[in-house]
Each structure stands twice: as C-alpha cells, then as structure tokens.
CSV table of C-alpha atoms and ligand atoms in Angstrom, one decimal:
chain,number,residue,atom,x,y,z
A,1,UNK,CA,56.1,116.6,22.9
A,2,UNK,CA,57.4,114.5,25.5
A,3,UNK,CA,53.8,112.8,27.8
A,4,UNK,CA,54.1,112.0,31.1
A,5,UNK,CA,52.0,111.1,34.3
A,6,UNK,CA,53.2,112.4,37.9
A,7,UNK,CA,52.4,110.6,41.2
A,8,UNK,CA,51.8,112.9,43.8
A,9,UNK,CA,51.8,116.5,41.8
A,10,UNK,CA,51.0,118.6,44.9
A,11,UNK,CA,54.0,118.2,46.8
A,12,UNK,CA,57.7,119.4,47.1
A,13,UNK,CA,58.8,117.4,44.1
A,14,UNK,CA,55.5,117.0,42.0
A,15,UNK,CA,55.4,121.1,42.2
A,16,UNK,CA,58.6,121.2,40.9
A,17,UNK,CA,58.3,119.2,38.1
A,18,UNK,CA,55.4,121.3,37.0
A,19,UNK,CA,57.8,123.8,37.7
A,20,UNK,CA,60.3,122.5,34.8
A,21,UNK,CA,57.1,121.8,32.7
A,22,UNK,CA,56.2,125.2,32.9
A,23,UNK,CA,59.9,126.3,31.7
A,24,UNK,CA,60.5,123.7,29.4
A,25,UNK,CA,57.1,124.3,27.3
A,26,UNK,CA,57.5,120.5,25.3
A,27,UNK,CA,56.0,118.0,27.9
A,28,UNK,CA,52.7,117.5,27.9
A,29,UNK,CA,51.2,116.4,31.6
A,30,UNK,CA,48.7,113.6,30.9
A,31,UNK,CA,48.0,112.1,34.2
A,32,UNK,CA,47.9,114.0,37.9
A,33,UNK,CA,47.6,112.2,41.5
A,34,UNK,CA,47.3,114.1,45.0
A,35,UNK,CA,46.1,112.7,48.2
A,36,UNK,CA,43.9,115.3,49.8
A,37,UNK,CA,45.0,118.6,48.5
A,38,UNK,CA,42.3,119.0,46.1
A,39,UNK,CA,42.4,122.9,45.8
A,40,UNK,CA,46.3,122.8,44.8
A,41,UNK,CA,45.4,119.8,42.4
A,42,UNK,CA,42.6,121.7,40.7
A,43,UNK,CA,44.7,124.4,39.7
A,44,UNK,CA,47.0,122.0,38.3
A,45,UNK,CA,44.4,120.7,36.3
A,46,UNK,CA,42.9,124.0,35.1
A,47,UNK,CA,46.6,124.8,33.9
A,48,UNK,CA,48.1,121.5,32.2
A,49,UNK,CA,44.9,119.7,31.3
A,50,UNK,CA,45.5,116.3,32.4
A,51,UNK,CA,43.4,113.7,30.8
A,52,UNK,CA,43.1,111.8,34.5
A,53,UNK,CA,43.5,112.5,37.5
A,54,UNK,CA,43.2,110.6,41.0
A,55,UNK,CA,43.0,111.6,44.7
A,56,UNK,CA,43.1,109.5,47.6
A,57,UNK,CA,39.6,109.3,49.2
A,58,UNK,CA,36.4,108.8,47.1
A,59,UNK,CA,34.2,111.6,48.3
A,60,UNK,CA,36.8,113.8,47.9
A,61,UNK,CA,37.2,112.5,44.3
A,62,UNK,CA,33.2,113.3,44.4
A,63,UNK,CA,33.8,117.0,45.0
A,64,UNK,CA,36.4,117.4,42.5
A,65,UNK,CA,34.5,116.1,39.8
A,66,UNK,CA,31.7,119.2,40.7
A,67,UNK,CA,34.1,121.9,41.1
A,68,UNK,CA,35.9,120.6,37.1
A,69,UNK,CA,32.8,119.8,35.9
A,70,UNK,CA,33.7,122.2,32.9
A,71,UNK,CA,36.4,120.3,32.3
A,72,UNK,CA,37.3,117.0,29.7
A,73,UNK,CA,39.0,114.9,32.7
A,74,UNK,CA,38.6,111.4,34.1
A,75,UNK,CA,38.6,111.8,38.0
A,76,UNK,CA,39.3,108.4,39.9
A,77,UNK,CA,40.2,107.4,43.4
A,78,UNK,CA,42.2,105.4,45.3
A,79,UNK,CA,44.9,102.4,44.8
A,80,UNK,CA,42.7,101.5,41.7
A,81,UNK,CA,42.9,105.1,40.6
A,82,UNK,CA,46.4,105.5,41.3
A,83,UNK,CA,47.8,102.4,39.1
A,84,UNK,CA,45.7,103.7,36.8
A,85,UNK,CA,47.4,107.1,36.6
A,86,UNK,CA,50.5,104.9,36.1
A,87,UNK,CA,50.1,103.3,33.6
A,88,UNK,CA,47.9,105.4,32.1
A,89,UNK,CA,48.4,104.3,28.0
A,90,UNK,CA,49.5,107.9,26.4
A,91,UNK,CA,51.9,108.8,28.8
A,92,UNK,CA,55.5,108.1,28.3
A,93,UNK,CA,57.5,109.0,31.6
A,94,UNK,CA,56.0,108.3,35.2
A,95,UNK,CA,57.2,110.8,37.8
A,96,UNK,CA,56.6,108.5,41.1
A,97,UNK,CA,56.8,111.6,44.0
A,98,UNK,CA,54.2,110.0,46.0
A,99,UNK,CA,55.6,109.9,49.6
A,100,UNK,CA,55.9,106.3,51.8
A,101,UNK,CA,55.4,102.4,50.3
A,102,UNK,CA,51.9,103.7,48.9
A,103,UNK,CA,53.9,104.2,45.6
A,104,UNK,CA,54.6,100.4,45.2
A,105,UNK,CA,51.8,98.8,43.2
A,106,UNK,CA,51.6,101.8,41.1
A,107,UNK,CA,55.5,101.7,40.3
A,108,UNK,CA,55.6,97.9,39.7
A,109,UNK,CA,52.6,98.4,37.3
A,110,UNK,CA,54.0,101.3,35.3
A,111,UNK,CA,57.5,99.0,34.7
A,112,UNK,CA,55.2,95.9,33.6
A,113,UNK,CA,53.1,98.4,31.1
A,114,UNK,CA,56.9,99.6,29.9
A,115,UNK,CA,57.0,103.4,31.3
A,116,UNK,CA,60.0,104.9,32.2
A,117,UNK,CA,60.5,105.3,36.0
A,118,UNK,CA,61.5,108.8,37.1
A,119,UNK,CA,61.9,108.0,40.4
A,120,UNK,CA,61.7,110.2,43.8
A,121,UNK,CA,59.5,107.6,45.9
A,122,UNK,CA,62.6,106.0,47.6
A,123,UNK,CA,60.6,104.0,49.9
A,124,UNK,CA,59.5,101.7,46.6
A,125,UNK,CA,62.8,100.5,46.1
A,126,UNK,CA,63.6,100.3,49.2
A,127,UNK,CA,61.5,97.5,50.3
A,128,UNK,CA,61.3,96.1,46.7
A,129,UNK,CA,64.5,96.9,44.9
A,130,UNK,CA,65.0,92.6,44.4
A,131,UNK,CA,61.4,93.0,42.5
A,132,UNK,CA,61.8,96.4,40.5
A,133,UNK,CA,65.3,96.7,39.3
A,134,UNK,CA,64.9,92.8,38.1
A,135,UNK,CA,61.7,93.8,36.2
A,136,UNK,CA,62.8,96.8,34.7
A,137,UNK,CA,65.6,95.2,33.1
A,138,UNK,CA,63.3,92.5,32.2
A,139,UNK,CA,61.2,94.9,30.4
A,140,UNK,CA,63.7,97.1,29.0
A,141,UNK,CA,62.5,100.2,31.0
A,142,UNK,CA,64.9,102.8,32.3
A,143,UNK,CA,64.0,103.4,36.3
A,144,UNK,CA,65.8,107.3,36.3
A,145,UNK,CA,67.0,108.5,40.0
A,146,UNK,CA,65.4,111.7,40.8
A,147,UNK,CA,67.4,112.3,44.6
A,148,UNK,CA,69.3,114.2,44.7
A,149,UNK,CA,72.4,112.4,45.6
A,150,UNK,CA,71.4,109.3,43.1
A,151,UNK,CA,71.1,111.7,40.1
A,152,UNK,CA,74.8,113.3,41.1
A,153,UNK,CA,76.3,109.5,41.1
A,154,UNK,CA,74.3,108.3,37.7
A,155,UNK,CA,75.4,112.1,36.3
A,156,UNK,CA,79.3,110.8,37.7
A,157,UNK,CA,78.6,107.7,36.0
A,158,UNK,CA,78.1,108.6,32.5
A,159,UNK,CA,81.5,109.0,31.7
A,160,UNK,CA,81.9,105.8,32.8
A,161,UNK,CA,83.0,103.5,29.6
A,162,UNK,CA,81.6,99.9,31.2
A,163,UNK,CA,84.4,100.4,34.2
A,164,UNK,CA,83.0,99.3,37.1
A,165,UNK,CA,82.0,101.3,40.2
A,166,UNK,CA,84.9,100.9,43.0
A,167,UNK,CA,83.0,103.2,46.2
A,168,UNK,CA,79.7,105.0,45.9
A,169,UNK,CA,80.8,108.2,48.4
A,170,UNK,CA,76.9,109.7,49.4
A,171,UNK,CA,77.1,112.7,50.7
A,172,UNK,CA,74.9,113.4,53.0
A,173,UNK,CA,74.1,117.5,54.8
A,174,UNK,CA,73.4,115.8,58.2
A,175,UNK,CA,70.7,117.9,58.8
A,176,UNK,CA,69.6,120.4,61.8
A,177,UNK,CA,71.3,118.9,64.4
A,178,UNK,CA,74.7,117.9,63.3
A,179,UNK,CA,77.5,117.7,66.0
A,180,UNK,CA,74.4,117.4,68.3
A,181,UNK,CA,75.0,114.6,71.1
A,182,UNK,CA,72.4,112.5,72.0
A,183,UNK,CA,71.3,113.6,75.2
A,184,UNK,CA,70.6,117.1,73.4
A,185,UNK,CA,68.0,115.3,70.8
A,186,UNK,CA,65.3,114.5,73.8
A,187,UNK,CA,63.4,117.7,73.9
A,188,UNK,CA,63.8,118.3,69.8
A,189,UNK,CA,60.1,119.6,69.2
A,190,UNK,CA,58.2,118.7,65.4
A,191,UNK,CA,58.9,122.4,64.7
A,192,UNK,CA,62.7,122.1,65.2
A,193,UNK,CA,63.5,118.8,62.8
A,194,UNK,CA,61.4,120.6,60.0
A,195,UNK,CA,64.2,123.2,59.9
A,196,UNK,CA,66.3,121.6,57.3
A,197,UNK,CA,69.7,123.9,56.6
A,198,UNK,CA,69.6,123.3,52.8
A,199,UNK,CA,66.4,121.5,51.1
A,200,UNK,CA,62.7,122.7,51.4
A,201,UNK,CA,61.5,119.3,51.0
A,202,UNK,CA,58.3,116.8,52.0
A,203,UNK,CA,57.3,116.6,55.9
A,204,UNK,CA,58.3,113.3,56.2
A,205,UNK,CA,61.5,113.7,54.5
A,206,UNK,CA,62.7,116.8,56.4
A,207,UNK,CA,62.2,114.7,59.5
A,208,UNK,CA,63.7,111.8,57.7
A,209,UNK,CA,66.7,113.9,57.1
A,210,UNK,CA,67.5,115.1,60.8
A,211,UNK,CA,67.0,111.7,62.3
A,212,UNK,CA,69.6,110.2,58.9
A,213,UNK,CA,67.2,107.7,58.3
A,214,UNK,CA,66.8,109.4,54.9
A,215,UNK,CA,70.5,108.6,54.1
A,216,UNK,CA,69.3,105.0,55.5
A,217,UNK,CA,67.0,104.4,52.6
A,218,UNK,CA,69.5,106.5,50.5
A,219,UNK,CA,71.9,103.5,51.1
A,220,UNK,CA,69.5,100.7,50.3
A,221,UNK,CA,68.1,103.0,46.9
A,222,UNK,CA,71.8,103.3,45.7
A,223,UNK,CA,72.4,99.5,46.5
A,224,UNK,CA,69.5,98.7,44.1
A,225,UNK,CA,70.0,102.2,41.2
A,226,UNK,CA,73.7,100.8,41.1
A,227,UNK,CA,74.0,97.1,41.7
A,228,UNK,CA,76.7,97.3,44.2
A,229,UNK,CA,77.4,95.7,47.4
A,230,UNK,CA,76.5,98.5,50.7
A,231,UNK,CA,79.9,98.1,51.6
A,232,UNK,CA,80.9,99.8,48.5
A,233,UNK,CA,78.4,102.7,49.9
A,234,UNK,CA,80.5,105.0,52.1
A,235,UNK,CA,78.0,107.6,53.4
A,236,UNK,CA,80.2,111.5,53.7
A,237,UNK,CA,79.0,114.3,56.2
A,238,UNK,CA,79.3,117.6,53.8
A,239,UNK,CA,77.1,120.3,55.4
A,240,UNK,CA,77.5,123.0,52.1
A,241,UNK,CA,75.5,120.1,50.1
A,242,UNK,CA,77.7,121.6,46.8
A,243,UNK,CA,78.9,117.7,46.4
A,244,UNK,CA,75.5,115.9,45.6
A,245,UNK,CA,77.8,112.8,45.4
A,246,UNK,CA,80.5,110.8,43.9
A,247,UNK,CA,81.8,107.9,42.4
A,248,UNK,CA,85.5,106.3,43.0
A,249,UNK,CA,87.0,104.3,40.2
A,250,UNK,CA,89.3,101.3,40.0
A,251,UNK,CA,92.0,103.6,39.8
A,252,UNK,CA,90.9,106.1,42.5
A,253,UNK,CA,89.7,108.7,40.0
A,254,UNK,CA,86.7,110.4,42.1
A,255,UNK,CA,83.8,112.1,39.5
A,256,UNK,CA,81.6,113.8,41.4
A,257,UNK,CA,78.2,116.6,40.0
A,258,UNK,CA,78.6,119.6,42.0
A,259,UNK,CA,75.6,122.1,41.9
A,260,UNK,CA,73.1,124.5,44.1
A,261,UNK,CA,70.8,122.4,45.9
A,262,UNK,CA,67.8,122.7,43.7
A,263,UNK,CA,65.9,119.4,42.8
A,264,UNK,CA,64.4,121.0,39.0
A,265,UNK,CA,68.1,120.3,38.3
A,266,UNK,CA,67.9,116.2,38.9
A,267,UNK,CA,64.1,116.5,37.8
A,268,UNK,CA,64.9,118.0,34.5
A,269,UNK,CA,67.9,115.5,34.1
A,270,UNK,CA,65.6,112.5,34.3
A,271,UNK,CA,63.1,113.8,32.2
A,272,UNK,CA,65.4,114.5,29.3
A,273,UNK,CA,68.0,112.7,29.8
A,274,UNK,CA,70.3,112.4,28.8
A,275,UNK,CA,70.0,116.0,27.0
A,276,UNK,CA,71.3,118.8,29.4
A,277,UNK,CA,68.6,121.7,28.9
A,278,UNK,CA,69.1,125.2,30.2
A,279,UNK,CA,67.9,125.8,34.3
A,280,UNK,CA,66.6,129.3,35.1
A,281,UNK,CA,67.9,130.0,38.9
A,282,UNK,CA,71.4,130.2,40.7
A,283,UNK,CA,74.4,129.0,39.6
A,284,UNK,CA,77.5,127.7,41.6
A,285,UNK,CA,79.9,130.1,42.7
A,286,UNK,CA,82.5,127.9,44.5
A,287,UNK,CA,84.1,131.0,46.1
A,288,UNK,CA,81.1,132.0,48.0
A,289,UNK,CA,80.7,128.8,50.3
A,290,UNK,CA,84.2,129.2,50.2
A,291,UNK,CA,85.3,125.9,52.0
A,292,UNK,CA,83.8,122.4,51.7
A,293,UNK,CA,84.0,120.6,54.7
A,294,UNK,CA,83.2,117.1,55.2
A,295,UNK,CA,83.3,114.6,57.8
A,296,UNK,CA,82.4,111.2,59.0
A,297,UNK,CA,78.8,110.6,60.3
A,298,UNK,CA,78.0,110.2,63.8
A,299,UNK,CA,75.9,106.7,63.9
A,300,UNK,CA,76.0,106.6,67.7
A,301,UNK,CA,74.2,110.0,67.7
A,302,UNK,CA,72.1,108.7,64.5
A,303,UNK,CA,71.4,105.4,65.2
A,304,UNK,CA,68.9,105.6,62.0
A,305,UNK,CA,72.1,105.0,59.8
A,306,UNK,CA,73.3,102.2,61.5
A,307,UNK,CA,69.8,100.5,61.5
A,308,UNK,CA,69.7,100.6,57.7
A,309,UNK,CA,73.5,98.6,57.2
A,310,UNK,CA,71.8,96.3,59.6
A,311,UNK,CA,68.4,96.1,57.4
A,312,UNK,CA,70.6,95.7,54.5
A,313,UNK,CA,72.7,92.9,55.5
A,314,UNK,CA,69.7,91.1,56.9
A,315,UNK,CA,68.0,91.4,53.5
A,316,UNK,CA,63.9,89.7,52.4
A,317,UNK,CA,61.7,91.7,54.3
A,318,UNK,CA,64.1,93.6,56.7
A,319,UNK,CA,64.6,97.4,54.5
A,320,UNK,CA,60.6,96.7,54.6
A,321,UNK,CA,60.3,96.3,58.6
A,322,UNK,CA,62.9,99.2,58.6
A,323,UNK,CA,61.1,101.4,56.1
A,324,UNK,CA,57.8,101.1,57.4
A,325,UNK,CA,58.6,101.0,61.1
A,326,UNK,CA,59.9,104.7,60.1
A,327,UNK,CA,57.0,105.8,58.2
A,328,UNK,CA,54.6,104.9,61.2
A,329,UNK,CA,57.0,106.8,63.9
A,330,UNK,CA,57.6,109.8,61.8
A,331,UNK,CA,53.7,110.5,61.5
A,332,UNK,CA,53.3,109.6,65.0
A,333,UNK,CA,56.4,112.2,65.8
A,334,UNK,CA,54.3,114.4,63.7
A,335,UNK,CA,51.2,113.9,65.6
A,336,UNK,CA,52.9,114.8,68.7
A,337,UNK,CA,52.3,111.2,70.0
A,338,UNK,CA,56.1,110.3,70.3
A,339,UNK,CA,58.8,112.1,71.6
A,340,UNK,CA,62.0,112.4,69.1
A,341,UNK,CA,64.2,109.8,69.8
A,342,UNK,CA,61.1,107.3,69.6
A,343,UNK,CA,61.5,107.3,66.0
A,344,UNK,CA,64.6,105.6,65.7
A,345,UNK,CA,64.2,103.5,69.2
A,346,UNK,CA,60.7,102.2,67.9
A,347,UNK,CA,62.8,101.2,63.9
A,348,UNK,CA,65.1,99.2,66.6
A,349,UNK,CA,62.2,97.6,68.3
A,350,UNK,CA,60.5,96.5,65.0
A,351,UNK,CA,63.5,95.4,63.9
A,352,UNK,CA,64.7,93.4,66.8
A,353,UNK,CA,60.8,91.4,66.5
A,354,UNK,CA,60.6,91.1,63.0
A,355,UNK,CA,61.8,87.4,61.5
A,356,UNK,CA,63.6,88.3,57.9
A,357,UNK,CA,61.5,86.3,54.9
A,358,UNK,CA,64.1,86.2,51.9
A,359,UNK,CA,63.0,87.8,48.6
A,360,UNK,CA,59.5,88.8,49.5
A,361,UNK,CA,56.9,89.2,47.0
A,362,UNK,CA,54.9,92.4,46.8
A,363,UNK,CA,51.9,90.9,48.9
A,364,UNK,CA,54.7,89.3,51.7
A,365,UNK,CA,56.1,92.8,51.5
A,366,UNK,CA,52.6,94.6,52.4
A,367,UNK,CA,51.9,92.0,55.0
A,368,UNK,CA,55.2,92.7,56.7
A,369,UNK,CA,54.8,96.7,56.4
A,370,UNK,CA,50.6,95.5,58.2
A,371,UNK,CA,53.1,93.4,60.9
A,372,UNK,CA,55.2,96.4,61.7
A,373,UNK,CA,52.1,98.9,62.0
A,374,UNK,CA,49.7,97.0,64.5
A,375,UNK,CA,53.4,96.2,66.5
A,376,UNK,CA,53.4,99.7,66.6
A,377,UNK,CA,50.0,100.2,67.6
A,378,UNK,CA,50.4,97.9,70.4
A,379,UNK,CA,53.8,99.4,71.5
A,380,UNK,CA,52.9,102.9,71.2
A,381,UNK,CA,49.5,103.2,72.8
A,382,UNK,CA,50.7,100.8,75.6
B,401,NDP,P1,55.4,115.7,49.9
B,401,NDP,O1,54.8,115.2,51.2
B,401,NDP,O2,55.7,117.1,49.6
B,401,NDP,O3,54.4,115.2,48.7
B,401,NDP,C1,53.8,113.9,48.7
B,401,NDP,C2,52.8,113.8,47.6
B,401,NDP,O4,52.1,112.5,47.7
B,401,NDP,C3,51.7,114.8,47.6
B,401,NDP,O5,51.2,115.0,46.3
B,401,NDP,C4,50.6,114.2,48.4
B,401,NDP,O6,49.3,114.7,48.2
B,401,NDP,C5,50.7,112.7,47.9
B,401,NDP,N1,50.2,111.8,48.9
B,401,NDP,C6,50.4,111.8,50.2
B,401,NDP,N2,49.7,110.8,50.8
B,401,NDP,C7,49.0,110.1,49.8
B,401,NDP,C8,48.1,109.0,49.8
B,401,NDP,N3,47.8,108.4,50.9
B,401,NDP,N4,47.7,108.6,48.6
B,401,NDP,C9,48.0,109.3,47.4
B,401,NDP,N5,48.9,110.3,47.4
B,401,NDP,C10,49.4,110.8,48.6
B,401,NDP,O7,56.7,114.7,49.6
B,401,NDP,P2,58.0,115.1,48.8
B,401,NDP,O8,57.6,115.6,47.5
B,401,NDP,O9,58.9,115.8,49.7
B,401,NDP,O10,58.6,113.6,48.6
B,401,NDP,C11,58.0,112.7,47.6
B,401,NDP,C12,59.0,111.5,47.5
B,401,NDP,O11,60.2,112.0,46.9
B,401,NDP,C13,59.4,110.9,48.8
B,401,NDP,O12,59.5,109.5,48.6
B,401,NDP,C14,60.7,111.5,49.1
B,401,NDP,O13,61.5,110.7,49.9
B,401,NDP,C15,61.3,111.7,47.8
B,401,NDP,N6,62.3,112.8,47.6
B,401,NDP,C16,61.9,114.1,47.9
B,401,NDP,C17,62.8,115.1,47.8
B,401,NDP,C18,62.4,116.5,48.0
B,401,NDP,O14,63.2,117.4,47.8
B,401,NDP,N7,61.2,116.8,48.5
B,401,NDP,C19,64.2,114.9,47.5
B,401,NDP,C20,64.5,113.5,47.2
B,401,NDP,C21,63.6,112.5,47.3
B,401,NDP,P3,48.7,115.9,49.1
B,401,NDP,O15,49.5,117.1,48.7
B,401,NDP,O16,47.3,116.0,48.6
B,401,NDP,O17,48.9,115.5,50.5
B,402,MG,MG1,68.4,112.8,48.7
C-alpha cells in the first residue's frame, strides 16, 4: 500500500485523485486538507479514513470535529495544520493541489521531511522554483509534475538516455477566446472566462487559462521541472489539446504524450510512476478530432504571456510580484470588482513598481506577494 497525504482534497484535482484512489484500491489516504468545504471534506473522511485532516479557519475546524466525532481523526487548522498535513510521518507521496502561493511553506516542508512532491500547485514553484528544485535534489526527493502539459514533457522525456533537452514546445488550448482581438475582451463577464473549451478545472485556473496567464506560470514551472533556459520554452497554440506537449532533441527528433484531456491520467502517472496502470474512461481516437491545428499565440491579445518572459528574465522576486499580482486580480475579477482586462493591466502595474530582490528567501518572497496585495488595495479601491 502506497500512503499519501493530499493538499487541497475538495477541488478539481484533489477529487480526482480520490478518484484514481478509488480505482486503483492500493493507496491508502493518510492525510486530507480543504479550505472551507467542510461537507465535501467530511465525506472524504467518512470514505478513506484519513488519520489528519486540516481546514482553513479554526471554528470551522471546531464544527468538523462535532459532526466526526465518531471518528479516529486528528482535525487541525490553518498554516500550522497544513504543514502538518505535509509532512505528516506515515505518508509517503504529498499531492500539493492547494490553489495560489498558500501551498509554499507546506511544499518546502514536505521536501525537507523527504516526501515525494506530486505537484499541481504551480504557483509554489513559480515564485520559489530557485528554493524547491535546489532542495529537493539536496534531499534526494522526486518533485513529480502533475499539469498537464509538465507530465506530457517528463512522460517525452523518459526515453531520453541523459541527451539533453534542445526546445520544450508547451502546448497550450488558448482558452475561450482564442482569435479574439482585444477590443472584444472589455465586456468578457466572470461567467464567460469560466467556459473553458476542454478542462473542467479550479476557478482561478479556468480564468487563468483565458487570460494565458496559466501558460505564464506554465513557462516559469517548466523552467524550474526541467532546468532549461525560457528561451528553450516555445509556447504552441493547439486548440484539440490531443498534444499535452513535447520535447525537441539535439537532432530535431520531437517526442511528444498525446492523450484525452483527463488529468487522473497525469495524476495516476505521478503516483505510480513510473509503472503505467490501466485508466477507466475514453481513449484517443485520432480520426475523430480529425485534424490538429496549431498556431502561434497572440501575446498582444494576451499580454499575460508576454508578462511572464518579462518576470522570467527579470528573475528574485519578479515570477512572485507576477504570480501574486495575478492571484489578487483574478479574485477581484471574480468578485465582480474589476472588469477583465484589469487582470492583466493591474500584473503590468505591479510589475512596472516592484524592484526585483535576486534569489529571495521564502520570508522575502511572502513579503513581496504582502507588497503586491496592499499595492493592489491602494490601486483598486482608488
Ligand atoms: P480548486 O479551486 O478546484 O481547489 C483548490 C483546493 O484548495 C480546494 O481543496 C480548496 O478547498 C483548497 N483551498 C482553497 N483555498 C484554501 C486556503 N486558503 N487554505 C487551504 N486550502 C485552500 O483548484 P484546482 O484543483 O483547479 O487547482 C489546484 C492547483 O492545481 C492549482 O495550483 C492549479 O493551478 C493546479 N492545476 C489544476 C489543474 C486542474 O485541472 N484543475 C490542472 C493543472 C494544474 P475548498 O474546496 O474548501 O475551497
Ligand atoms: Mg496545464
């Protein structure tokens, strides 16, 4: 029996690894974290029998421990209760699908007490890649990529022999409103960017993936999973999303993992890998997309993209500012409390104020993602 701990079991990818658990029938779930979705987490709880589980606010931790109070569990709160889901001694694999920075301590902390990273939470390694990917090799731990696209380029990599990587080509769906033109994106409504063509995914990542901000932090995660330079990183408009990616060799051989668009499949990879197990669901039939089409992406549309090579080439703290200026604008988008185009223009604006401190620490990197909010705060609510 394989033991692992997930971070952030009530969403889109914490459901679905229960969702391979329940198939698979030889991992045990030892540790469960949810934010406020207490109902959804107590089911969970009533079927895998997690030894601990955590939830964001204290009181609500309260109420959870009366409604399982017929139940052998340890039921904590908070940052505290979160690392300690983490590291968490008998589990073996951490599933980090916790949504925004929030996922950083607990991440860093699960490396350092030697767990294997099976990782969704981009945003960690976005604004910490220079800390994580450094300490994982350090401790001998394997950090796993979950995405989509990052398990398609580490599947494409395994026949790899030691040759190095030559291109990294992402592929990318470019969401709702591809071959839209800017003046078009003003009046997009909350309702419209969580129409995404292919995934059913996260809130903020659905919004994330019409504005192409999530192939933004895709960039930055595949510069730290991979160790190459974000040149090397050519970002592909393919709106079938059969290609989950590919990698270009020396030679120009291209290897590239071709599949339905259903995450159990880069899930289940990382949890076993690297045994290939048997998937329940639909296979591939190349004949009915019938063409793949693929084109370049539109970052004058998208300015999101763009932003990120910036971020990236202006390293430290920048993919922080980036990240977090994001995080803030999407809930505000969410909120109704800016209009569309504000998400990317405000990333800009944080950006353009921000100074850039080289290799941040984790407490530099939270002070910048503090920076970024109350700039926000000023700026928004002017
Ligand atoms: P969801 O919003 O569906 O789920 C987020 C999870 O985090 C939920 O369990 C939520 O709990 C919990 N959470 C939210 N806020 C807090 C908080 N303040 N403290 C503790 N826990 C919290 O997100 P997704 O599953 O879509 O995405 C998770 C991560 O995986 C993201 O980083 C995303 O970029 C990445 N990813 C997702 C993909 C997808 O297909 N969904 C694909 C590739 C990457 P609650 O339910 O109680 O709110
Ligand atoms: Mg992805």
């Amino acid at each position: 029996m394989k033991k692992i701990a997930i971070l952030g079991s009530t969403g889109s990818i914490g459901t679905q690894t229960l969702s391979v658990v329940r198939e698979q029938k030889d991992i045990q779930v030892v540790a469960l974290t949810a934010g406020s979705n207490i109902g959804l987490l107590e089911a969970q709880m009533r079927e895998f029998r997690p030894a601990l589980v955590c939830v964001a606010e204290e009181k609500a931790a309260e109420e959870l421990k009366v409604r399982t109070a017929d139940l052998q569990v340890k039921v904590v709160s908070g940052m505290e209760g979160l690392t300690e889901a983490a590291v968490w001694p008998e589990s073996e694999i951490l599933v980090t699908a916790v949504v925004g920075m929030i996922g950083l301590r607990p991440t860093i902390a699960a490396i350092e007490a030697g767990k294997t990273i099976a990782l969704a939470n981009k945003e960690t390694l976005v604004t910490a890649g220079h800390i994580i990917m450094p300490l994982a090799e350090k401790k001998n731990v394997p950090v796993l990529p979950v995405d989509s696209e990052h398990s398609a380029i580490f599947q494409s990599l395994q026949g790899a022999a030691g040759n190095p990587v030559h291109r990294i080509l992402l592929t990318a769906s470019g969401g709702p409103f591809r071959g839209w033109k800017k003046e078009d994106l003003g009046n997009v409504q909350v309702e419209d960017a969580l129409k995404h063509p292919n995934w059913a995914m996260g809130k903020k990542i659905t919004v994330d993936s019409s504005t192409m901000v999530n192939k933004g932090l895709e960039v930055m995660e595949a510069r730290w999973l991979f160790g190459v330079d974000p040149s090397q990183i050519q970002v592909v408009v393919h709106p079938q999303s059969v290609i989950h990616s590919a990698v270009e060799f020396e030679d120009g051989a291209v290897i590239a993992q071709l599949g339905t668009p259903d995450m159990r499949l880069p899930i289940q990879y990382a949890l076993y890998y690297p045994q290939r197990r048997r998937l329940s669901g639909k296979r591939l039939n190349l004949c009915v997309p019938g063409s793949l089409t693929f084109e370049e992406p539109d970052m004058e549309t998208f300015p999101g993209l763009a932003l990120a090579y910036r971020a990236l080439e202006q390293g430290g703290s920048m993919p922080t500012v980036y990240n977090a200026a994001n995080e803030r604008a999407v809930a505000l988008f969410l909120d109704r409390k800016i209009r569309y185009p504000e998400i990317t223009e405000l990333i800009e604006a944080c950006m353009d104020q921000a100074g850039v401190i080289p290799e941040p620490g984790v407490e530099e990197i939270l002070a910048a993602e503090r920076e970024v909010y109350e700039y926000i705060q000023r700026k928004a609510f002017r």
